[in-house]
Amino acid sequence: MKRSRLVAGNWKMHGSRAANAALLDAISRAGTVGGGAECAVCVPYPYLQQASERLAGTAVALGAQNVSEHAQGAYTGEVSAAMLLDFGCRYVIVGHSERRQLYGESDGQVAAKFAAARKAGIAPILCVGETLQEREAGRTEEVVGRQLQAVLDVNDFGNAVVAYEPVWAIGTGRNATPEQAQAVHAFLRAKVPQGTRILYGGSMKPANAAKLLAMPDIDGGLIGGASLVADDFIAILHAAGAKVTT
Ligand code: PGA
């Protein structure tokens, strides 16, 4: 079964109204219609309005980087899936390693966030990945398998996306080799419904994207640093087979 590709930018906590305007316009001008690759940008909450306005009528989908597991209520500082839907979000990242490590999100909480997104009709991009220590201890499959299973146990997977993001490759400039990534993707593939897209994330750049994306079980990328540089992000889209015009 041929899976369409997805290249999603994870802006993390970067941006300003002026910088976003230039970046969003450059990405949407490049266009991503056809070629079997879809493009999305996951922006910080305060910029959802700006991004939804600027991306209206373009082929670039909007996403967020986190979501509350609760539907509504007295949860100061939280943002619900219904609110994200209100801004036209099609995707939301859940369980990013920075959320797990810096904000203590547990597998159970990630599964609840995944469920909240699915209930609202937003496709979760579920991040899984091992630390360097876990990899060196030969525990990669155990760790990513546990992270994925926690979600599978309580959720219907639907149109959700998985992102394999080895923690040691994120923001380090040290990407997993295509073979290392492919091995984990194949492991994950066996556990998710047919047709599920599995993205690779962790220092994906124009220079390594084509080789990673050539692997049979790598269906796209979740791009951090390189998604903030229009030319780099567009080059990765191009490597994913998107029809881009520059
Ligand atoms: P990076 O981040 O591309 O900057 O390594 C990827 C991510 O954390 O999603």
Tab-separated table of C-alpha atoms and ligand atoms in Angstrom:
chain	number	residue	atom	x	y	z
A	1	MET	CA	0.000	0.000	0.000
A	2	LYS	CA	1.446	3.321	-1.037
A	3	ARG	CA	1.451	5.876	1.733
A	4	SER	CA	1.446	9.577	1.007
A	5	ARG	CA	4.360	11.477	2.479
A	6	LEU	CA	4.158	14.131	5.140
A	7	VAL	CA	6.763	16.761	5.959
A	8	ALA	CA	5.842	18.612	9.138
A	9	GLY	CA	7.716	21.538	10.643
A	10	ASN	CA	7.996	21.712	14.419
A	11	TRP	CA	8.794	25.328	15.159
A	12	LYS	CA	9.128	24.649	18.906
A	13	MET	CA	9.317	27.901	20.914
A	14	HIS	CA	10.603	30.049	18.066
A	15	GLY	CA	9.070	32.825	16.037
A	16	SER	CA	7.723	36.339	16.012
A	17	ARG	CA	4.896	37.859	14.011
A	18	ALA	CA	7.359	39.376	11.544
A	19	ALA	CA	9.530	36.273	11.136
A	20	ASN	CA	6.491	33.991	10.867
A	21	ALA	CA	4.945	36.115	8.136
A	22	ALA	CA	8.046	35.797	5.977
A	23	LEU	CA	8.432	32.067	6.648
A	24	LEU	CA	4.760	31.187	6.087
A	25	ASP	CA	4.610	33.194	2.890
A	26	ALA	CA	7.760	31.561	1.534
A	27	ILE	CA	6.480	28.066	2.338
A	28	SER	CA	3.024	28.624	0.917
A	29	ARG	CA	4.417	30.389	-2.163
A	30	ALA	CA	6.568	27.357	-2.862
A	31	GLY	CA	3.349	25.348	-3.007
A	32	THR	CA	3.124	21.689	-2.193
A	33	VAL	CA	0.268	20.463	-4.273
A	34	GLY	CA	0.695	17.026	-5.726
A	35	GLY	CA	3.727	14.820	-5.875
A	36	GLY	CA	2.304	12.621	-3.132
A	37	ALA	CA	3.736	14.750	-0.321
A	38	GLU	CA	1.854	16.866	2.155
A	39	CYS	CA	3.263	19.772	4.135
A	40	ALA	CA	2.311	20.963	7.625
A	41	VAL	CA	3.659	23.503	10.100
A	42	CYS	CA	3.207	23.079	13.861
A	43	VAL	CA	3.405	26.566	15.316
A	44	PRO	CA	3.356	27.944	18.883
A	45	TYR	CA	-0.188	28.521	20.213
A	46	PRO	CA	-0.148	32.341	20.066
A	47	TYR	CA	0.579	32.216	16.355
A	48	LEU	CA	-2.207	29.824	15.351
A	49	GLN	CA	-4.413	32.702	14.265
A	50	GLN	CA	-1.682	34.326	12.205
A	51	ALA	CA	-0.721	31.008	10.615
A	52	SER	CA	-4.310	29.966	9.889
A	53	GLU	CA	-4.964	33.296	8.156
A	54	ARG	CA	-1.771	33.209	6.131
A	55	LEU	CA	-2.160	29.559	5.131
A	56	ALA	CA	-5.847	29.826	4.183
A	57	GLY	CA	-6.346	28.665	0.625
A	58	THR	CA	-2.849	27.137	0.424
A	59	ALA	CA	-1.887	23.470	0.457
A	60	VAL	CA	0.026	23.803	3.739
A	61	ALA	CA	-1.744	22.265	6.735
A	62	LEU	CA	-1.725	23.806	10.189
A	63	GLY	CA	-0.708	21.989	13.347
A	64	ALA	CA	0.060	22.592	17.014
A	65	GLN	CA	2.781	21.190	19.265
A	66	ASN	CA	0.816	20.081	22.291
A	67	VAL	CA	-2.757	19.681	23.520
A	68	SER	CA	-4.509	19.212	26.837
A	69	GLU	CA	-5.889	15.788	27.640
A	70	HIS	CA	-8.970	17.538	29.083
A	71	ALA	CA	-11.927	18.749	27.035
A	72	GLN	CA	-12.383	22.017	28.954
A	73	GLY	CA	-12.454	23.403	32.462
A	74	ALA	CA	-10.271	24.808	35.213
A	75	TYR	CA	-6.861	23.966	33.733
A	76	THR	CA	-4.979	27.251	33.757
A	77	GLY	CA	-2.554	27.597	30.891
A	78	GLU	CA	-3.842	24.603	28.942
A	79	VAL	CA	-5.285	24.502	25.418
A	80	SER	CA	-7.951	22.012	24.359
A	81	ALA	CA	-8.239	20.026	21.146
A	82	ALA	CA	-11.532	21.826	20.367
A	83	MET	CA	-9.670	25.138	20.506
A	84	LEU	CA	-7.060	23.828	18.076
A	85	LEU	CA	-9.841	22.682	15.771
A	86	ASP	CA	-11.354	26.150	16.007
A	87	PHE	CA	-8.202	27.489	14.361
A	88	GLY	CA	-8.274	24.834	11.662
A	89	CYS	CA	-5.516	22.596	13.005
A	90	ARG	CA	-5.293	19.316	11.168
A	91	TYR	CA	-2.369	17.946	13.201
A	92	VAL	CA	-1.028	18.104	16.728
A	93	ILE	CA	2.265	16.733	18.021
A	94	VAL	CA	1.852	14.612	21.146
A	95	GLY	CA	4.543	13.108	23.332
A	96	HIS	CA	7.479	15.024	21.921
A	97	SER	CA	10.597	14.023	23.869
A	98	GLU	CA	10.961	17.596	25.124
A	99	ARG	CA	7.475	17.326	26.673
A	100	ARG	CA	8.285	13.926	28.133
A	101	GLN	CA	11.682	14.962	29.505
A	102	LEU	CA	11.240	18.609	30.506
A	103	TYR	CA	7.577	18.555	31.528
A	104	GLY	CA	7.329	15.034	32.862
A	105	GLU	CA	4.646	13.775	30.485
A	106	SER	CA	4.034	10.095	31.146
A	107	ASP	CA	3.055	7.450	28.607
A	108	GLY	CA	-0.446	7.526	30.107
A	109	GLN	CA	-0.771	11.283	29.749
A	110	VAL	CA	0.464	11.116	26.167
A	111	ALA	CA	-2.149	8.440	25.444
A	112	ALA	CA	-4.854	10.706	26.930
A	113	LYS	CA	-3.688	13.646	24.812
A	114	PHE	CA	-3.720	11.393	21.760
A	115	ALA	CA	-7.314	10.418	22.590
A	116	ALA	CA	-8.359	14.059	23.045
A	117	ALA	CA	-6.958	14.975	19.639
A	118	ARG	CA	-8.611	12.000	17.916
A	119	LYS	CA	-11.954	12.821	19.523
A	120	ALA	CA	-11.778	16.334	18.090
A	121	GLY	CA	-10.897	14.988	14.653
A	122	ILE	CA	-7.288	16.216	14.741
A	123	ALA	CA	-4.585	13.775	13.650
A	124	PRO	CA	-2.047	13.255	16.431
A	125	ILE	CA	1.619	13.024	15.454
A	126	LEU	CA	2.803	10.653	18.174
A	127	CYS	CA	6.527	10.994	18.927
A	128	VAL	CA	8.520	8.049	20.213
A	129	GLY	CA	12.266	7.725	20.670
A	130	GLU	CA	15.055	6.433	22.831
A	131	THR	CA	17.858	8.299	24.587
A	132	LEU	CA	21.495	7.621	23.765
A	133	GLN	CA	21.862	5.691	26.990
A	134	GLU	CA	18.886	3.496	26.092
A	135	ARG	CA	20.238	2.881	22.593
A	136	GLU	CA	23.657	1.960	23.905
A	137	ALA	CA	22.039	-0.432	26.371
A	138	GLY	CA	20.276	-2.146	23.456
A	139	ARG	CA	16.864	-1.008	24.686
A	140	THR	CA	15.655	0.984	21.661
A	141	GLU	CA	12.855	-1.415	20.661
A	142	GLU	CA	11.746	-1.896	24.237
A	143	VAL	CA	11.458	1.882	24.760
A	144	VAL	CA	9.739	2.867	21.510
A	145	GLY	CA	7.576	-0.250	21.717
A	146	ARG	CA	6.414	0.718	25.213
A	147	GLN	CA	5.714	4.329	24.176
A	148	LEU	CA	3.652	3.169	21.203
A	149	GLN	CA	1.865	0.384	23.066
A	150	ALA	CA	0.665	2.819	25.756
A	151	VAL	CA	-1.271	4.615	23.035
A	152	LEU	CA	-2.430	1.504	21.170
A	153	ASP	CA	-3.815	0.024	24.384
A	154	VAL	CA	-6.402	2.745	24.809
A	155	ASN	CA	-6.896	4.273	21.384
A	156	ASP	CA	-8.224	3.589	17.974
A	157	PHE	CA	-5.298	4.745	15.848
A	158	GLY	CA	-7.352	6.185	12.985
A	159	ASN	CA	-5.451	8.643	10.820
A	160	ALA	CA	-2.756	9.254	13.441
A	161	VAL	CA	0.873	9.614	12.423
A	162	VAL	CA	3.936	8.257	14.236
A	163	ALA	CA	7.244	10.128	14.411
A	164	TYR	CA	10.357	8.202	15.357
A	165	GLU	CA	12.651	10.748	16.942
A	166	PRO	CA	15.773	9.363	18.614
A	167	VAL	CA	16.415	11.791	21.457
A	168	TRP	CA	20.161	11.824	20.750
A	169	ALA	CA	19.494	13.064	17.214
A	170	ILE	CA	17.223	15.980	18.103
A	171	GLY	CA	18.857	19.361	17.658
A	172	THR	CA	22.302	17.778	17.787
A	173	GLY	CA	23.197	17.748	14.095
A	174	ARG	CA	23.713	13.999	14.508
A	175	ASN	CA	20.944	12.293	12.574
A	176	ALA	CA	20.268	8.569	12.751
A	177	THR	CA	21.707	6.847	9.715
A	178	PRO	CA	19.085	5.816	7.159
A	179	GLU	CA	19.706	2.187	8.167
A	180	GLN	CA	19.346	2.866	11.898
A	181	ALA	CA	16.116	4.751	11.298
A	182	GLN	CA	14.752	2.153	8.877
A	183	ALA	CA	15.300	-0.636	11.412
A	184	VAL	CA	13.200	1.160	14.032
A	185	HIS	CA	10.573	2.200	11.491
A	186	ALA	CA	10.176	-1.414	10.377
A	187	PHE	CA	9.752	-2.439	14.015
A	188	LEU	CA	7.069	0.234	14.535
A	189	ARG	CA	5.406	-0.555	11.210
A	190	ALA	CA	4.584	-4.058	12.377
A	191	LYS	CA	2.552	-2.621	15.281
A	192	VAL	CA	0.449	0.089	13.643
A	193	PRO	CA	-2.501	-0.213	11.264
A	194	GLN	CA	-1.684	-0.551	7.599
A	195	GLY	CA	-1.367	2.804	5.911
A	196	THR	CA	-0.087	4.626	9.016
A	197	ARG	CA	2.577	7.148	8.134
A	198	ILE	CA	5.805	6.935	10.135
A	199	LEU	CA	7.979	10.054	10.011
A	200	TYR	CA	11.610	10.367	10.987
A	201	GLY	CA	12.724	13.335	13.099
A	202	GLY	CA	16.087	14.370	14.492
A	203	SER	CA	18.474	16.642	12.591
A	204	MET	CA	16.802	16.021	9.244
A	205	LYS	CA	18.323	18.578	6.856
A	206	PRO	CA	18.440	19.114	3.083
A	207	ALA	CA	21.784	17.260	3.001
A	208	ASN	CA	20.482	14.019	4.543
A	209	ALA	CA	16.750	14.104	3.724
A	210	ALA	CA	16.851	12.279	0.396
A	211	LYS	CA	18.743	9.284	1.799
A	212	LEU	CA	16.493	9.004	4.853
A	213	LEU	CA	13.352	9.376	2.741
A	214	ALA	CA	14.558	6.694	0.337
A	215	MET	CA	14.077	4.079	3.066
A	216	PRO	CA	10.964	1.936	2.539
A	217	ASP	CA	9.385	2.627	5.927
A	218	ILE	CA	10.227	6.336	6.242
A	219	ASP	CA	7.165	8.263	5.102
A	220	GLY	CA	8.308	11.801	5.778
A	221	GLY	CA	9.917	13.993	8.362
A	222	LEU	CA	9.243	15.956	11.511
A	223	ILE	CA	11.614	18.854	11.120
A	224	GLY	CA	12.782	21.126	13.924
A	225	GLY	CA	15.688	23.487	13.218
A	226	ALA	CA	15.511	23.224	9.435
A	227	SER	CA	11.800	24.113	9.429
A	228	LEU	CA	12.692	27.654	10.536
A	229	VAL	CA	14.744	28.303	7.411
A	230	ALA	CA	12.429	28.566	4.418
A	231	ASP	CA	14.950	27.372	1.829
A	232	ASP	CA	15.919	24.354	3.938
A	233	PHE	CA	12.343	23.352	4.661
A	234	ILE	CA	11.394	23.714	1.000
A	235	ALA	CA	14.428	21.641	-0.009
A	236	ILE	CA	13.280	18.852	2.330
A	237	LEU	CA	9.773	19.026	0.875
A	238	HIS	CA	11.331	18.692	-2.537
A	239	ALA	CA	13.365	15.679	-1.394
A	240	ALA	CA	10.080	14.134	-0.161
A	241	GLY	CA	8.704	14.383	-3.669
A	242	ALA	CA	6.464	17.400	-3.225
A	243	LYS	CA	5.964	19.478	-6.317
A	244	VAL	CA	7.435	22.776	-5.221
A	245	THR	CA	7.821	25.906	-7.258
A	246	THR	CA	10.477	28.374	-6.187
B	1	PGA	P1	15.531	18.881	14.918
B	1	PGA	O1	14.222	18.643	15.810
B	1	PGA	O2	15.143	18.718	13.470
B	1	PGA	O3	15.948	20.295	15.230
B	1	PGA	O4	16.542	17.870	15.347
B	1	PGA	C1	13.285	17.655	15.466
B	1	PGA	C2	12.187	17.602	16.503
B	1	PGA	O5	12.479	17.759	17.705
B	1	PGA	O6	11.008	17.405	16.166
